Structure formats: structure tokens, C-alpha cells
Tab-separated table of C-alpha atoms in Angstrom:
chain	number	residue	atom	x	y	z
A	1	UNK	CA	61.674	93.190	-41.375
A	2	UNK	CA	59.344	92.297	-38.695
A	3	UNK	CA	58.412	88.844	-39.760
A	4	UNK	CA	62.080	87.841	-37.636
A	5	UNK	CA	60.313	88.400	-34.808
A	6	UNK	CA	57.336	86.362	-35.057
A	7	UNK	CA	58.593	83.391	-33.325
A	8	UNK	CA	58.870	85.730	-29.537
A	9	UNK	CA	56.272	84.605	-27.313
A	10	UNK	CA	56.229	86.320	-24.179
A	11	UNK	CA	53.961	83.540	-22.692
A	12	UNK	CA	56.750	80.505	-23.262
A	13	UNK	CA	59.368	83.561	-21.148
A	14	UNK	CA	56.583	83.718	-18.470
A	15	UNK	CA	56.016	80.606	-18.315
A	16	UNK	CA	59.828	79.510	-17.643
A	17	UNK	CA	60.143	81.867	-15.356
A	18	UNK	CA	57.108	80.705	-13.411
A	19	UNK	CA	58.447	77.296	-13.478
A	20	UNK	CA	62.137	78.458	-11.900
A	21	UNK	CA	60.261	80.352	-9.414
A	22	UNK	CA	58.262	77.500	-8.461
A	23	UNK	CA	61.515	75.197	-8.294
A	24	UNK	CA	63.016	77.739	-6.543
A	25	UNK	CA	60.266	78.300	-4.179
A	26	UNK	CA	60.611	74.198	-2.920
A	27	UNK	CA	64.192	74.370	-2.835
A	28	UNK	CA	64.033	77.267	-0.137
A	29	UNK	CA	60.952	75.630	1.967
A	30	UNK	CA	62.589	72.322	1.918
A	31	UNK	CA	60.522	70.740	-0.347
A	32	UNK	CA	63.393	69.827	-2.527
A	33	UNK	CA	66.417	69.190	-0.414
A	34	UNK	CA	69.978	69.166	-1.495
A	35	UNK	CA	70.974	65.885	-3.832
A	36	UNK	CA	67.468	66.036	-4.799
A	37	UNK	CA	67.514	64.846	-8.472
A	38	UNK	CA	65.240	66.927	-10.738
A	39	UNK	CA	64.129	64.662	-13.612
A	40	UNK	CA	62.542	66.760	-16.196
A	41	UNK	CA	59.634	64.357	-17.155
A	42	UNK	CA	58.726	63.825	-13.904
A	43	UNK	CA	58.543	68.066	-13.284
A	44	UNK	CA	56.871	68.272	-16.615
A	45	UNK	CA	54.193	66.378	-15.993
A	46	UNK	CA	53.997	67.344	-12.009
A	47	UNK	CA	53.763	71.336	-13.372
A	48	UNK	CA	52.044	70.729	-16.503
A	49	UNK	CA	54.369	72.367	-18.697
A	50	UNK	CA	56.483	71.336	-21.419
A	51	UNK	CA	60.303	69.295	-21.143
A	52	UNK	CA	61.727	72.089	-22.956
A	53	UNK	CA	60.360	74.589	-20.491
A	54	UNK	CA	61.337	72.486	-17.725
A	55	UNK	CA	64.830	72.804	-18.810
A	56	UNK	CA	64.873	76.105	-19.023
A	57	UNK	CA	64.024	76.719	-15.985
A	58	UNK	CA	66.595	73.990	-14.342
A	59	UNK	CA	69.451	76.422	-16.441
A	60	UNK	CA	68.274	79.330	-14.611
A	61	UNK	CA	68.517	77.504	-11.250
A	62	UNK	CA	71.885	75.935	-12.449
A	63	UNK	CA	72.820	79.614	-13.138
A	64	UNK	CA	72.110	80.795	-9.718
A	65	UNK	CA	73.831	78.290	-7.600
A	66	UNK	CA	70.795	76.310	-6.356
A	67	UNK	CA	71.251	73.701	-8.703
A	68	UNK	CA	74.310	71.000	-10.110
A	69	UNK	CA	74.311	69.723	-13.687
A	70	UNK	CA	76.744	67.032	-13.857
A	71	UNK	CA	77.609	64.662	-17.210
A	72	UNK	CA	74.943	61.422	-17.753
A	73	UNK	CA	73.650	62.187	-14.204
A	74	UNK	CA	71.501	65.277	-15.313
A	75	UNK	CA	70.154	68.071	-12.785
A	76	UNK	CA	70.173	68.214	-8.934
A	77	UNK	CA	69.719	70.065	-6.173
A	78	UNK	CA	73.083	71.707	-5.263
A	79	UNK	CA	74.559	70.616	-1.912
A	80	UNK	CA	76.571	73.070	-0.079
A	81	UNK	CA	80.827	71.817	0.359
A	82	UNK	CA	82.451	72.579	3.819
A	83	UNK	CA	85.334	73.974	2.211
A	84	UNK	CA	83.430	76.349	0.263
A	85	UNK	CA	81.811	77.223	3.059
A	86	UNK	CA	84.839	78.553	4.867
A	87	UNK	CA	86.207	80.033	1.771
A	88	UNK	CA	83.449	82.074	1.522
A	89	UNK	CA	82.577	83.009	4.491
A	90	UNK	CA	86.893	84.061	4.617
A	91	UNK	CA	86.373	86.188	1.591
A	92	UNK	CA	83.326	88.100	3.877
A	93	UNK	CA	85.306	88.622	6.329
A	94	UNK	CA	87.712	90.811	3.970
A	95	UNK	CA	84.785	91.758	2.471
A	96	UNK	CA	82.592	93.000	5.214
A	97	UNK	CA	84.925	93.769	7.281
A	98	UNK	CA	86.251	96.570	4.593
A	99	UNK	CA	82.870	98.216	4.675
A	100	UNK	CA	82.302	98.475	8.815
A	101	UNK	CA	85.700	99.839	8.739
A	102	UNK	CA	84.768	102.432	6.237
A	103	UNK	CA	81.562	103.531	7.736
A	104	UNK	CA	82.969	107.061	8.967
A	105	UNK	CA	84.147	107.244	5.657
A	106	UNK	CA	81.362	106.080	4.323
A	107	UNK	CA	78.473	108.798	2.235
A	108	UNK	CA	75.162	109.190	3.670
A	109	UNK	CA	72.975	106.967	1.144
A	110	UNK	CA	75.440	104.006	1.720
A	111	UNK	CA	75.118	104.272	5.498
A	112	UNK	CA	71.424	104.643	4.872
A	113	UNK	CA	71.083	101.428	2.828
A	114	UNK	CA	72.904	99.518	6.036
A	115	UNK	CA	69.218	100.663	7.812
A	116	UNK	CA	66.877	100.107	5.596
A	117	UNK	CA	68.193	96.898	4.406
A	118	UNK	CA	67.978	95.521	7.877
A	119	UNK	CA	64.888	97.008	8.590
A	120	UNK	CA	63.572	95.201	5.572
A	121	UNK	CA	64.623	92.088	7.081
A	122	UNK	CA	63.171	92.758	10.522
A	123	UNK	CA	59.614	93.291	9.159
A	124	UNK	CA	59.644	89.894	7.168
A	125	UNK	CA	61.053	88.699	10.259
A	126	UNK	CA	57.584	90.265	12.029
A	127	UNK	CA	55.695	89.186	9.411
A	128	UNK	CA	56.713	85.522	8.992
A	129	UNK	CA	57.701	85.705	5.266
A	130	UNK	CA	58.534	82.872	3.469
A	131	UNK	CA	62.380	81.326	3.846
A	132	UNK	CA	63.123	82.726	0.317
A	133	UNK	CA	62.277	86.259	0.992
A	134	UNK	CA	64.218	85.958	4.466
A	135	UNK	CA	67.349	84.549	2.787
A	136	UNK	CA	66.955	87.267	0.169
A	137	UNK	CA	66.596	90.244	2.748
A	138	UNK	CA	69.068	88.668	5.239
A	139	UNK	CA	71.791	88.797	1.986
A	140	UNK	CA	70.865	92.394	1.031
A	141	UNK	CA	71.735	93.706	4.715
A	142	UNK	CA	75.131	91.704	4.357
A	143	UNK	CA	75.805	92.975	0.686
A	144	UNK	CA	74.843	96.260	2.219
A	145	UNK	CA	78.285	96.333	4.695
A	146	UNK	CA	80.237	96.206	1.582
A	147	UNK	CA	78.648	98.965	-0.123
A	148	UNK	CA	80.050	100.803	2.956
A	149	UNK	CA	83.094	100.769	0.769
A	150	UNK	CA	82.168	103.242	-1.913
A	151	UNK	CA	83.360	100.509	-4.323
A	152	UNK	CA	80.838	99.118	-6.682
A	153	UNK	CA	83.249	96.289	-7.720
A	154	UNK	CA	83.219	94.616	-4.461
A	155	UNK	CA	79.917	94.973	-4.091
A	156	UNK	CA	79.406	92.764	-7.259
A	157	UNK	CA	82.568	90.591	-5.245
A	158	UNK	CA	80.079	90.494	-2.188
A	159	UNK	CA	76.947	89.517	-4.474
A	160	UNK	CA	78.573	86.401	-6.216
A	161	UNK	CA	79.580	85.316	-2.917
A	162	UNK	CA	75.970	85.574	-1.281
A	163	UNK	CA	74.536	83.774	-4.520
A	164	UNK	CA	77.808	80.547	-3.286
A	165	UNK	CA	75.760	81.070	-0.113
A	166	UNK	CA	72.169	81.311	-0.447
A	167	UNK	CA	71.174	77.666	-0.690
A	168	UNK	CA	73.380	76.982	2.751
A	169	UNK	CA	72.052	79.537	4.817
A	170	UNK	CA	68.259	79.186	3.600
A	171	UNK	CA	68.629	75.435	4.771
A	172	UNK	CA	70.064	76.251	8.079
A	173	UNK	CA	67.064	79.275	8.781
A	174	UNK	CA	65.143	76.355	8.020
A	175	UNK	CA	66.561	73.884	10.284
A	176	UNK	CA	66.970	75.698	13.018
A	177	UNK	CA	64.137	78.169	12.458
A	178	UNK	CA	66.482	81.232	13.598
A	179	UNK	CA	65.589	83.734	11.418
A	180	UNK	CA	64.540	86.152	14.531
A	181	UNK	CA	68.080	85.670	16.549
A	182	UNK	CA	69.502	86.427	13.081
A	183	UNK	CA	67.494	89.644	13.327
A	184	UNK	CA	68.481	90.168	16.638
A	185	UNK	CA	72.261	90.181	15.797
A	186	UNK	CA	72.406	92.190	13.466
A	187	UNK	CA	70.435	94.952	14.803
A	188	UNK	CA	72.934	95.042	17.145
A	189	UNK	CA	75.815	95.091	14.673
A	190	UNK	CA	73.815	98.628	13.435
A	191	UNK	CA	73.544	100.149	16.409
A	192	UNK	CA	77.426	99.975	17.020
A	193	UNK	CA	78.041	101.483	14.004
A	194	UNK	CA	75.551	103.934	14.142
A	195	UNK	CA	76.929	104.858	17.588
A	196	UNK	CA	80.205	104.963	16.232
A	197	UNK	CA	82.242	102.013	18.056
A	198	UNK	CA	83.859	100.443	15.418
A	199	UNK	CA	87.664	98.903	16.561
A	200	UNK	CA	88.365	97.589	19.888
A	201	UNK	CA	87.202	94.134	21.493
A	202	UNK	CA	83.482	95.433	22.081
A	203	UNK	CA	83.612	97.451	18.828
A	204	UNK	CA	81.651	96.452	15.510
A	205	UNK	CA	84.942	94.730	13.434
A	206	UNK	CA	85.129	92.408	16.024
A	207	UNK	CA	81.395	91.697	16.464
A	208	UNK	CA	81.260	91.304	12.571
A	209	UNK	CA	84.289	88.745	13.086
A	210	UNK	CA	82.832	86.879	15.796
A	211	UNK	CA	79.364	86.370	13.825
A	212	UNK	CA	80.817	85.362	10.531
A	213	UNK	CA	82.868	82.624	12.424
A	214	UNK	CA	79.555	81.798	14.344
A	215	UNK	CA	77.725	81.516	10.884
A	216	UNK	CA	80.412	79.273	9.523
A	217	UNK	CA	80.597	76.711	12.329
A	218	UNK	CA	76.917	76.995	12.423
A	219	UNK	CA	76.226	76.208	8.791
A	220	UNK	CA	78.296	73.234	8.672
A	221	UNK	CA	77.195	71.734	11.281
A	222	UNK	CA	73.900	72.480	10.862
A	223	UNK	CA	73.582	70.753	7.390
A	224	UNK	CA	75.855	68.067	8.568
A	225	UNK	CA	78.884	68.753	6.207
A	226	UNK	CA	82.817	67.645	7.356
């Protein structure tokens, strides 16, 4: 019965993923920047790996968001829509807005995860990590809000909207290098809801409010997008 397994090679996995990690790595430091076409041969032979590896690896970025596959035009960078844009950053505000209103309802570990999520973010802020790991942490913190909900199904709601938004906001930290004022903000988004001012024109709803709108004018016209 074993012999069905002798075709698994670990190495051929690793090597995919090392590949998509790679790609992925570019895509987030600008190397690779949106409408970017990524011809297989050319990546093969720039990475030293195989076609079929290659387009493995160009699934798993089509699979995350960060990449297009379109009919006799192949692979390419994704590029970020303006109405997408605002329809996601709409959906966050339902979203996120759910889970700073909850916060007295909140439990303990969920209201703990708001701090240590943004704390994580704060130290790669200190410690200049790369744009990747800044997009990732800066997503956590916002993913985070929602769990303030108690409800694990918008959570998964809040992460396929962050993955419809990761490419867009990694190219705007990039552009406008404003990963510490991003920091900045939402520390003090955390310290009104730690100190328990959550309605009211100076209360955390309508700071939350007030940034996403911020975020989505920013983004668009950051990357340029109508």
C-alpha cells in the first residue's frame, strides 16, 4: 500500500512555497508593482526553478488576492479597483464598527488580542520590518476589532476582506512610508476603548469611522485610482 505514495516529495512543496514567498516578498517591497505581468519562463529562469513550480506558486498568489489570471493574457500583478475599495472598506465599517461597540461586552482574551495585536505592530513599527510583515500585523490589529464580537463567522467575514485589501494598503505604506502615523492612530483608537469612551463625537465608533473614511480616500488617491 505504500508504493501510492512514492511520488510525494516534500522538496518540490518547499520549493513552491519558497518561490510564492519570494513573489510575494517583491510584490510587497515594490519590486513588482501592480499590472506587472509575471511570465513564467522569464521567473523560471530568474529563480532557477522549474515552469511547473513557477506556476504553482503564481496559483497560490492568484489565490490570495495579490495576483490576476485572466484568459490568453496569463498572470499579473493584481491592481487594486476604486470601487472595491469603498466596498470594502463599507463592509469594515459594519464590520469593525460591530466589535468597538461590543467591547464592554466583549470576554477578556478578545479584548486582550485588541493589545497585543497592536503591540505587535508597534514593535515592527520600532524595528523597521519589512512592508509585508507591517501589512500583515497592521491587518491582524484590524481583524482583531471584529473578534470583539464573540462571533467567529465575521471574523472569517473580516479576514476575506483584509486579504481584498492587502495588496492596496501595502502599496500605499509604501508610498507614503506611513507605517508609524498608522501606529500612532491606532494606539489611540486602544486607549479609548480601554478607557471606556466608546459612543459620542470624541468616543471610539466615531474615531473608527473617521479613520476608515481617511484610509479610503487615502488609498485611492494614493495609488492613483478614479
Amino acid at each position: 500500500m505504500s508504493g501510492r505514495f512514492e511520488t510525494l516529495s516534500v522538496e518540490h512543496a518547499s520549493t513552491t512555497a519558497r518561490v510564492a514567498a519570494e513573489l510575494r516578498r517583491a510584490v510587497f517591497e515594490g519590486e513588482l508593482e501592480s499590472g506587472t505581468a509575471l511570465r513564467e519562463i522569464a521567473l523560471a529562469e530568474s529563480l532557477g526553478v522549474s515552469r511547473p513550480t513557477v506556476r504553482e506558486a503564481l496559483t497560490v498568489l492568484v489565490a490570495e488576492g495579490l495576483a490576476t489570471r485572466e484568459p490568453h493574457r496569463g498572470v499579473s500583478v493584481a491592481t487594486p479597483e476604486a470601487s472595491s475599495v469603498r466596498d470594502v472598506c463599507r463592509a469594515r465599517q459594519v464590520l469593525e464598527g460591530a466589535g468597538v461597540e461590543g467591547w464592554d461586552r466583549a470576554g477578556d482574551e478578545d479584548r486582550l488580542r485588541v493589545r497585543t495585536t497592536l503591540d505587535a505592530y508597534t514593535r515592527a513599527v520600532r524595528e523597521g520590518a519589512s512592508y509585508e510583515e507591517l501589512n500583515e500585523r497592521h491587518l491582524a490589529f484590524h481583524v482583531a476589532l471584529v473578534g470583539l464580537t464573540g462571533s467567529s463567522r465575521l471574523v472569517q467575514m473580516a479576514e476575506a476582506l483584509m486579504d481584498e485589501l492587502k495588496l492596496a494598503l501595502a502599496q500605499v505604506d509604501r508610498l507614503n512610508r506611513n507605517a508609524h502615523d498608522q501606529a500612532d492612530t491606532h494606539e489611540a483608537l486602544v486607549d479609548l476603548l480601554e478607557s471606556g469612551r466608546i459612543e459620542g463625537e470624541d468616543g471610539a465608533r466615531s474615531f473608527l469611522r473617521h479613520h476608515i473614511d481617511d484610509a479610503e480616500v487615502e488609498i485611492i488617491g494614493a495609488l492613483g485610482l478614479e
